[in-house]
């Protein structure tokens, strides 16, 4: 069974500082990995995803993540935080081919706060 | 184009009432998912439809939960005899094709259900 662990339910950074949100997963097959962002009272929006190929994935709003198989990690980073980045971030995994539809399994989420 | 829409956005129910939550996926999307997001947690998978066929309902927490998508477009999640533990945000997502794993799931804004 697949699972996702996000270390740190709350992360606070200063505006302009590096953002690092951690995600570790377990999967019985090579997984597909996703980061979603959720703003208050809105649905989840895809930031980026890894399926195959290059392990460094670039997404929207300057975010990127690196798939490290040996560490079973998919940490999300952004070089310089903006106030508008304050939101809830979810890491998710799917196991292609194992179940119909390839449902997503989510981590518990990390709330990012950006201080002026 | 229009994204995934859900209605109502907010629902307050008395314990024991039945509720129906509606999801309008993106036009033409084959796959449709329902997730439940408890307060402060990540979304958890409930059920999956491929067109009108419900191929996976392993996440439905009890037989009080029922979902349908009779014409392969709009879906309804019904909860009978609501309990306080059913209070959560119910998210609907759709994706263009069937399993393959790479398709992005597009999420609606959710229905926030509060059972008193």
Short mmCIF file of C-alpha atoms in Angstrom, two decimals:
data_model
loop_
_atom_site.label_atom_id
_atom_site.label_comp_id
_atom_site.label_asym_id
_atom_site.label_seq_id
_atom_site.Cartn_x
_atom_site.Cartn_y
_atom_site.Cartn_z
CA UNK A 1 0.00 0.00 0.00
CA UNK A 2 1.18 3.49 -0.74
CA UNK A 3 1.59 6.19 1.89
CA UNK A 4 2.89 9.75 2.08
CA UNK A 5 4.51 11.56 4.98
CA UNK A 6 4.95 15.30 5.05
CA UNK A 7 7.34 16.41 7.77
CA UNK A 8 6.17 19.59 9.45
CA UNK A 9 2.50 20.47 9.47
CA UNK A 10 3.46 24.15 9.63
CA UNK A 11 6.43 25.90 8.03
CA UNK A 12 7.16 29.60 8.44
CA UNK A 13 9.64 31.51 6.28
CA UNK A 14 10.45 35.14 5.69
CA UNK A 15 9.63 36.76 2.39
CA UNK A 16 12.54 36.19 0.02
CA UNK A 17 13.82 33.14 1.90
CA UNK A 18 14.14 29.61 0.59
CA UNK A 19 11.05 27.43 0.81
CA UNK A 20 11.59 23.72 1.53
CA UNK A 21 8.62 21.43 2.08
CA UNK A 22 9.44 17.80 2.75
CA UNK A 23 7.68 14.73 1.39
CA UNK A 24 8.56 11.06 1.77
CA UNK A 25 6.55 8.21 0.31
CA UNK A 26 6.29 4.48 0.28
CA UNK A 27 5.14 2.56 -2.76
CA UNK A 28 5.22 -1.00 -4.01
CA UNK A 29 5.81 0.09 -7.61
CA UNK A 30 7.56 3.06 -9.25
CA UNK A 31 5.19 5.84 -8.26
CA UNK A 32 3.91 8.96 -9.87
CA UNK A 33 4.37 11.93 -7.53
CA UNK A 34 2.48 15.19 -7.27
CA UNK A 35 2.45 18.45 -5.37
CA UNK A 36 -0.84 20.34 -5.03
CA UNK A 37 -1.53 23.73 -3.45
CA UNK A 38 -4.77 24.67 -1.73
CA UNK A 39 -5.77 28.26 -1.04
CA UNK A 40 -8.55 28.94 1.49
CA UNK A 41 -11.99 27.91 0.25
CA UNK A 42 -10.57 26.75 -3.07
CA UNK A 43 -9.91 23.40 -4.65
CA UNK A 44 -6.53 21.79 -5.07
CA UNK A 45 -4.34 23.13 -7.86
CA UNK A 46 -1.54 21.10 -9.37
CA UNK A 47 1.92 22.63 -8.89
CA UNK A 48 3.98 19.91 -10.56
CA UNK A 49 4.21 16.19 -11.12
CA UNK A 50 6.80 13.50 -11.71
CA UNK A 51 5.98 10.49 -13.85
CA UNK A 52 9.13 9.31 -15.61
CA UNK A 53 12.31 10.81 -17.00
CA UNK A 54 14.13 13.78 -15.53
CA UNK A 55 14.05 13.65 -11.77
CA UNK A 56 14.08 17.44 -11.30
CA UNK A 57 10.64 18.74 -12.12
CA UNK A 58 9.75 22.39 -12.57
CA UNK A 59 6.26 23.61 -11.87
CA UNK A 60 4.23 26.76 -11.76
CA UNK A 61 5.00 29.85 -9.67
CA UNK A 62 8.71 29.08 -9.50
CA UNK A 63 8.38 25.82 -7.58
CA UNK A 64 10.39 22.70 -8.32
CA UNK A 65 10.81 19.25 -6.82
CA UNK A 66 13.35 16.48 -7.12
CA UNK A 67 12.51 12.79 -7.13
CA UNK A 68 15.14 10.85 -5.18
CA UNK A 69 14.43 7.15 -5.42
CA UNK A 70 17.14 6.14 -2.95
CA UNK A 71 15.66 8.42 -0.32
CA UNK A 72 12.01 7.84 -1.35
CA UNK A 73 11.61 11.60 -1.26
CA UNK A 74 10.02 14.31 -3.37
CA UNK A 75 10.75 17.57 -1.58
CA UNK A 76 9.31 20.84 -2.89
CA UNK A 77 11.48 23.95 -3.09
CA UNK A 78 11.31 27.56 -4.18
CA UNK A 79 14.35 29.85 -4.05
CA UNK A 80 12.53 32.96 -2.85
CA UNK A 81 9.20 33.02 -1.04
CA UNK A 82 6.49 35.52 -1.89
CA UNK A 83 3.62 36.54 0.35
CA UNK A 84 1.26 34.99 -2.20
CA UNK A 85 2.81 31.56 -1.58
CA UNK A 86 1.09 31.32 1.79
CA UNK A 87 -1.22 28.31 1.46
CA UNK A 88 -1.58 24.60 2.26
CA UNK A 89 0.61 22.24 0.26
CA UNK A 90 -0.11 18.57 -0.31
CA UNK A 91 2.19 15.87 -1.61
CA UNK A 92 0.46 12.92 -3.29
CA UNK A 93 1.37 9.61 -4.86
CA UNK A 94 -0.31 7.22 -7.26
CA UNK A 95 0.70 3.70 -8.19
CA UNK A 96 0.06 3.37 -11.92
CA UNK A 97 -1.39 0.11 -13.06
CA UNK A 98 -2.35 -1.26 -9.69
CA UNK A 99 -5.83 0.13 -9.34
CA UNK A 100 -8.47 1.47 -11.66
CA UNK A 101 -8.14 5.18 -12.14
CA UNK A 102 -4.89 5.50 -10.21
CA UNK A 103 -6.37 7.29 -7.25
CA UNK A 104 -4.16 9.67 -5.30
CA UNK A 105 -2.93 9.10 -1.77
CA UNK A 106 -2.20 12.39 -0.03
CA UNK A 107 0.03 13.40 2.80
CA UNK A 108 -1.34 15.33 5.74
CA UNK A 109 -0.40 18.69 4.27
CA UNK A 110 1.98 21.49 5.22
CA UNK A 111 0.73 24.99 5.90
CA UNK A 112 3.25 27.52 4.61
CA UNK A 113 3.28 30.91 6.28
CA UNK A 114 5.31 33.78 4.80
CA UNK A 115 6.38 36.61 7.07
CA UNK A 116 6.96 40.10 5.65
CA UNK B 1 -13.03 26.60 -20.14
CA UNK B 2 -15.09 25.87 -17.07
CA UNK B 3 -13.50 23.85 -14.33
CA UNK B 4 -15.00 21.30 -11.99
CA UNK B 5 -17.95 22.70 -10.09
CA UNK B 6 -19.59 21.41 -6.94
CA UNK B 7 -22.84 22.26 -5.20
CA UNK B 8 -23.78 23.21 -2.65
CA UNK B 9 -20.60 24.84 -1.44
CA UNK B 10 -21.76 24.60 2.16
CA UNK B 11 -24.25 22.27 3.76
CA UNK B 12 -25.43 22.10 7.34
CA UNK B 13 -27.36 18.98 8.26
CA UNK B 14 -28.90 17.69 11.43
CA UNK B 15 -27.68 14.30 12.54
CA UNK B 16 -29.77 11.64 10.86
CA UNK B 17 -30.62 13.67 7.78
CA UNK B 18 -29.79 12.52 4.27
CA UNK B 19 -27.66 14.79 2.07
CA UNK B 20 -26.77 14.83 -1.64
CA UNK B 21 -23.66 16.48 -2.98
CA UNK B 22 -23.31 17.25 -6.68
CA UNK B 23 -20.25 17.32 -8.91
CA UNK B 24 -20.10 18.68 -12.46
CA UNK B 25 -16.81 17.53 -13.99
CA UNK B 26 -15.02 19.19 -16.86
CA UNK B 27 -16.93 18.40 -20.05
CA UNK B 28 -15.66 15.25 -21.75
CA UNK B 29 -13.63 13.99 -18.80
CA UNK B 30 -13.87 10.24 -18.51
CA UNK B 31 -12.61 9.76 -14.97
CA UNK B 32 -14.25 11.14 -11.85
CA UNK B 33 -13.07 10.82 -8.25
CA UNK B 34 -14.54 11.69 -4.86
CA UNK B 35 -12.31 12.46 -1.89
CA UNK B 36 -13.08 13.32 1.74
CA UNK B 37 -10.96 15.90 3.54
CA UNK B 38 -11.35 16.08 7.31
CA UNK B 39 -10.32 19.26 9.08
CA UNK B 40 -6.56 19.64 9.15
CA UNK B 41 -5.93 16.50 7.11
CA UNK B 42 -5.14 15.55 3.54
CA UNK B 43 -7.87 14.32 1.20
CA UNK B 44 -8.72 10.63 1.33
CA UNK B 45 -10.03 8.65 -1.61
CA UNK B 46 -13.66 7.58 -1.55
CA UNK B 47 -14.63 6.28 -4.97
CA UNK B 48 -13.80 6.33 -8.69
CA UNK B 49 -15.91 6.33 -11.85
CA UNK B 50 -14.87 5.63 -15.42
CA UNK B 51 -17.73 7.09 -17.43
CA UNK B 52 -20.84 5.70 -15.71
CA UNK B 53 -19.12 2.65 -14.23
CA UNK B 54 -18.09 2.77 -10.59
CA UNK B 55 -14.84 0.84 -10.73
CA UNK B 56 -13.55 1.43 -7.21
CA UNK B 57 -15.59 2.20 -4.11
CA UNK B 58 -13.12 0.84 -1.61
CA UNK B 59 -12.77 4.16 0.20
CA UNK B 60 -16.42 4.64 1.09
CA UNK B 61 -16.42 4.55 4.91
CA UNK B 62 -19.77 2.83 5.38
CA UNK B 63 -22.85 1.64 3.56
CA UNK B 64 -24.44 4.99 4.36
CA UNK B 65 -22.33 6.45 1.56
CA UNK B 66 -23.49 5.98 -2.01
CA UNK B 67 -22.27 7.55 -5.26
CA UNK B 68 -23.59 7.49 -8.77
CA UNK B 69 -22.83 8.87 -12.22
CA UNK B 70 -25.69 7.54 -14.30
CA UNK B 71 -24.95 9.26 -17.62
CA UNK B 72 -21.20 9.42 -17.31
CA UNK B 73 -21.13 13.14 -16.59
CA UNK B 74 -22.62 14.65 -13.42
CA UNK B 75 -22.04 12.68 -10.24
CA UNK B 76 -23.86 12.70 -6.92
CA UNK B 77 -22.49 11.57 -3.58
CA UNK B 78 -25.27 10.71 -1.17
CA UNK B 79 -24.86 10.24 2.56
CA UNK B 80 -27.73 8.68 4.43
CA UNK B 81 -28.46 9.17 8.13
CA UNK B 82 -25.58 11.62 8.55
CA UNK B 83 -23.38 11.39 11.63
CA UNK B 84 -21.14 14.01 13.19
CA UNK B 85 -18.04 12.17 11.97
CA UNK B 86 -19.22 12.78 8.39
CA UNK B 87 -18.39 16.47 8.81
CA UNK B 88 -15.68 17.22 6.26
CA UNK B 89 -15.00 18.82 2.91
CA UNK B 90 -15.97 16.56 0.03
CA UNK B 91 -13.83 17.10 -3.05
CA UNK B 92 -14.59 15.98 -6.57
CA UNK B 93 -11.92 15.65 -9.25
CA UNK B 94 -11.99 14.71 -12.92
CA UNK B 95 -9.38 13.75 -15.47
CA UNK B 96 -9.53 13.42 -19.24
CA UNK B 97 -8.95 9.73 -19.78
CA UNK B 98 -8.88 6.40 -18.05
CA UNK B 99 -6.07 4.95 -16.00
CA UNK B 100 -2.66 5.63 -17.38
CA UNK B 101 -1.50 7.52 -14.43
CA UNK B 102 -0.11 10.60 -16.06
CA UNK B 103 -3.32 12.54 -16.35
CA UNK B 104 -3.74 15.42 -13.96
CA UNK B 105 -6.76 15.32 -11.71
CA UNK B 106 -8.60 18.65 -11.72
CA UNK B 107 -10.30 19.43 -8.44
CA UNK B 108 -13.48 21.30 -7.67
CA UNK B 109 -13.76 23.77 -4.76
CA UNK B 110 -15.41 21.19 -2.54
CA UNK B 111 -18.58 20.99 -0.48
CA UNK B 112 -18.11 21.70 3.20
CA UNK B 113 -20.52 19.51 5.18
CA UNK B 114 -21.23 20.21 8.83
CA UNK B 115 -23.38 17.72 10.72
CA UNK B 116 -24.83 19.03 13.97
#
